[in-house]
Amino acid sequence: MRSDHRPLAVFDLDGTLADSGHRQHFLEGRRRDWNGFFSAAVDDPPLLEGVRLVLRSAAECEVRYLTGRPERCRRDTVAWLVEQGLPEGRLYMRRNDDRRPARHTKLEILERLGREREVRMVVDDDELVCDAAELAGFAVVRARWAQASPALRDAQGHAGRT
């Protein structure tokens, strides 16, 4: 993987590049099945609008991927990115034991990246992540091209796993 000095374009995965709709049922009810939710990610179809944006961005920016998926999903996630023909790019994942909401975990990483390089854009479907990134001064593209279930929105806002 080549690192350079072009600005960064930082892309979320679930709901931005990967259609997680088929696995959101794992988050319904009181006992969310996080292992089932993340294990089924290998079968996510790509979201074409997100894929087109990442491919266009790669012409001017170095692509990075920032996900709320836990580190234990790295191998499957990297394989999925390759299978979709997406640009090479460093992948940032949540520690397996980190249960904080993504708006906190992702913002920490974005702020660190912003100290090292220009972050041209952050692309994410989680409104709370987008709000936090904008408040911190990042240019945000809100990925509104996928349908998120109420269970997923609750998980993004409160459960601290995605």
Coordinates of C-alpha atoms in Angstrom, one line a residue:
M1 CA 0.0 0.0 0.0
R2 CA 1.4 3.3 -1.1
S3 CA 1.2 6.3 1.3
D4 CA 1.7 9.7 -0.2
H5 CA 1.0 13.3 0.6
R6 CA -2.3 13.7 -1.3
P7 CA -5.3 14.7 0.9
L8 CA -7.3 11.9 2.5
A9 CA -10.8 10.8 1.7
V10 CA -12.1 8.8 4.6
F11 CA -15.0 6.3 3.9
D12 CA -17.2 4.4 6.3
L13 CA -18.2 0.9 5.3
D14 CA -21.6 -0.2 6.6
G15 CA -24.4 1.9 5.0
T16 CA -21.9 3.8 2.9
L17 CA -20.0 1.3 0.8
A18 CA -21.6 -1.9 2.0
D19 CA -25.4 -2.6 2.1
S20 CA -26.0 -4.0 5.5
G21 CA -29.7 -4.1 5.1
H22 CA -29.9 -7.9 4.9
R23 CA -28.3 -8.3 8.4
Q24 CA -29.9 -5.5 10.3
H25 CA -32.4 -8.0 11.7
F26 CA -29.7 -9.3 14.0
L27 CA -29.9 -6.0 15.9
E28 CA -33.7 -6.2 16.6
G29 CA -35.1 -7.0 20.0
R30 CA -33.5 -6.9 23.4
R31 CA -30.7 -9.3 22.8
R32 CA -28.8 -8.0 19.8
D33 CA -26.7 -10.7 18.0
W34 CA -23.6 -8.7 17.3
N35 CA -21.6 -11.8 16.2
G36 CA -24.3 -12.7 13.7
F37 CA -24.5 -9.1 12.5
F38 CA -20.8 -8.8 11.8
S39 CA -20.3 -12.4 10.5
A40 CA -22.9 -11.7 7.8
A41 CA -21.0 -8.7 6.5
V42 CA -19.1 -10.9 4.1
D43 CA -22.4 -11.2 2.1
D44 CA -23.0 -7.4 1.9
P45 CA -23.7 -6.2 -1.7
P46 CA -21.9 -3.0 -2.6
L47 CA -23.7 0.3 -2.5
L48 CA -23.1 1.7 -6.0
E49 CA -23.4 5.3 -5.2
G50 CA -20.7 4.9 -2.5
V51 CA -18.5 2.8 -4.7
R52 CA -18.7 5.4 -7.5
L53 CA -17.7 8.2 -5.0
V54 CA -14.7 6.3 -3.6
L55 CA -13.5 5.5 -7.1
R56 CA -13.8 9.1 -8.1
S57 CA -12.1 10.3 -4.9
A58 CA -9.1 8.0 -5.4
A59 CA -8.1 10.1 -8.4
E60 CA -7.2 13.0 -6.2
C61 CA -7.1 11.6 -2.7
E62 CA -5.5 8.8 -0.8
V63 CA -8.4 6.6 0.4
R64 CA -8.8 5.5 4.0
Y65 CA -11.5 3.3 5.4
L66 CA -12.9 4.0 8.9
T67 CA -15.5 1.6 10.3
G68 CA -17.2 0.8 13.6
R69 CA -16.7 -2.9 13.0
P70 CA -14.5 -4.6 15.6
E71 CA -10.9 -5.5 14.9
R72 CA -11.9 -9.2 14.9
C73 CA -13.6 -8.6 11.5
R74 CA -10.4 -7.3 9.8
R75 CA -9.7 -10.4 7.6
D76 CA -13.3 -10.6 6.2
T77 CA -13.5 -6.8 5.8
V78 CA -10.2 -6.6 3.8
A79 CA -11.3 -9.5 1.6
W80 CA -14.7 -7.8 1.0
L81 CA -12.9 -4.5 -0.1
V82 CA -10.7 -6.5 -2.5
E83 CA -13.6 -8.5 -3.9
Q84 CA -15.5 -5.2 -4.7
G85 CA -12.4 -3.8 -6.5
L86 CA -12.2 -0.8 -4.2
P87 CA -9.0 1.2 -3.9
E88 CA -6.3 0.1 -1.6
G89 CA -6.3 2.1 1.6
R90 CA -5.5 1.8 5.3
L91 CA -8.4 0.3 7.3
Y92 CA -9.2 1.7 10.8
M93 CA -11.3 -0.5 13.0
R94 CA -12.7 -0.3 16.6
R95 CA -10.8 -2.3 19.3
N96 CA -12.7 -5.5 20.1
D97 CA -13.4 -4.3 23.6
D98 CA -14.4 -0.7 22.7
R99 CA -18.1 -0.2 23.2
R100 CA -18.2 3.6 22.8
P101 CA -20.5 5.1 20.1
A102 CA -18.9 5.5 16.7
R103 CA -19.3 9.3 17.0
H104 CA -16.5 9.1 19.7
T105 CA -14.3 6.4 18.3
K106 CA -14.4 7.7 14.7
L107 CA -13.8 11.3 15.7
E108 CA -10.7 10.4 17.7
I109 CA -9.2 8.8 14.6
L110 CA -10.3 11.6 12.3
E111 CA -8.7 14.2 14.6
R112 CA -5.5 12.2 14.6
L113 CA -5.5 11.9 10.8
G114 CA -6.3 15.7 10.5
R115 CA -3.2 16.5 12.5
E116 CA -1.0 14.5 10.1
R117 CA -2.7 15.3 6.8
E118 CA -5.4 17.2 5.1
V119 CA -8.7 15.3 5.3
R120 CA -10.6 16.4 2.2
M121 CA -13.8 14.6 3.0
V122 CA -15.4 12.2 5.4
V123 CA -18.2 10.0 4.0
D124 CA -20.5 8.3 6.5
D125 CA -24.1 7.3 6.9
D126 CA -24.3 7.8 10.7
E127 CA -25.9 11.2 11.3
L128 CA -24.3 11.4 14.7
V129 CA -20.8 10.7 13.3
C130 CA -21.4 13.3 10.5
D131 CA -22.6 15.9 13.1
A132 CA -19.5 15.3 15.3
A133 CA -17.1 15.4 12.3
E134 CA -18.7 18.7 11.0
L135 CA -18.5 20.3 14.4
A136 CA -14.8 19.3 14.5
G137 CA -14.3 21.2 11.1
F138 CA -14.3 18.3 8.7
A139 CA -16.0 18.4 5.3
V140 CA -18.7 15.7 5.4
V141 CA -20.6 13.8 2.7
R142 CA -23.7 12.3 4.3
A143 CA -24.2 8.9 2.8
R144 CA -28.0 8.8 2.5
W145 CA -28.2 6.2 -0.2
A146 CA -29.0 3.2 2.0
Q147 CA -31.9 2.3 4.2
A148 CA -31.1 2.0 7.9
S149 CA -33.5 0.2 10.2
P150 CA -34.6 1.7 13.5
A151 CA -32.6 -1.0 15.2
L152 CA -29.4 0.0 13.4
R153 CA -30.0 3.7 14.2
D154 CA -30.4 2.8 17.8
A155 CA -27.2 0.7 17.7
Q156 CA -25.3 3.6 16.1
G157 CA -26.5 6.1 18.7
H158 CA -26.5 4.1 21.9
A159 CA -25.1 0.6 21.8
G160 CA -21.6 1.6 20.8
R161 CA -20.9 -1.3 18.4
T162 CA -21.2 0.2 14.9

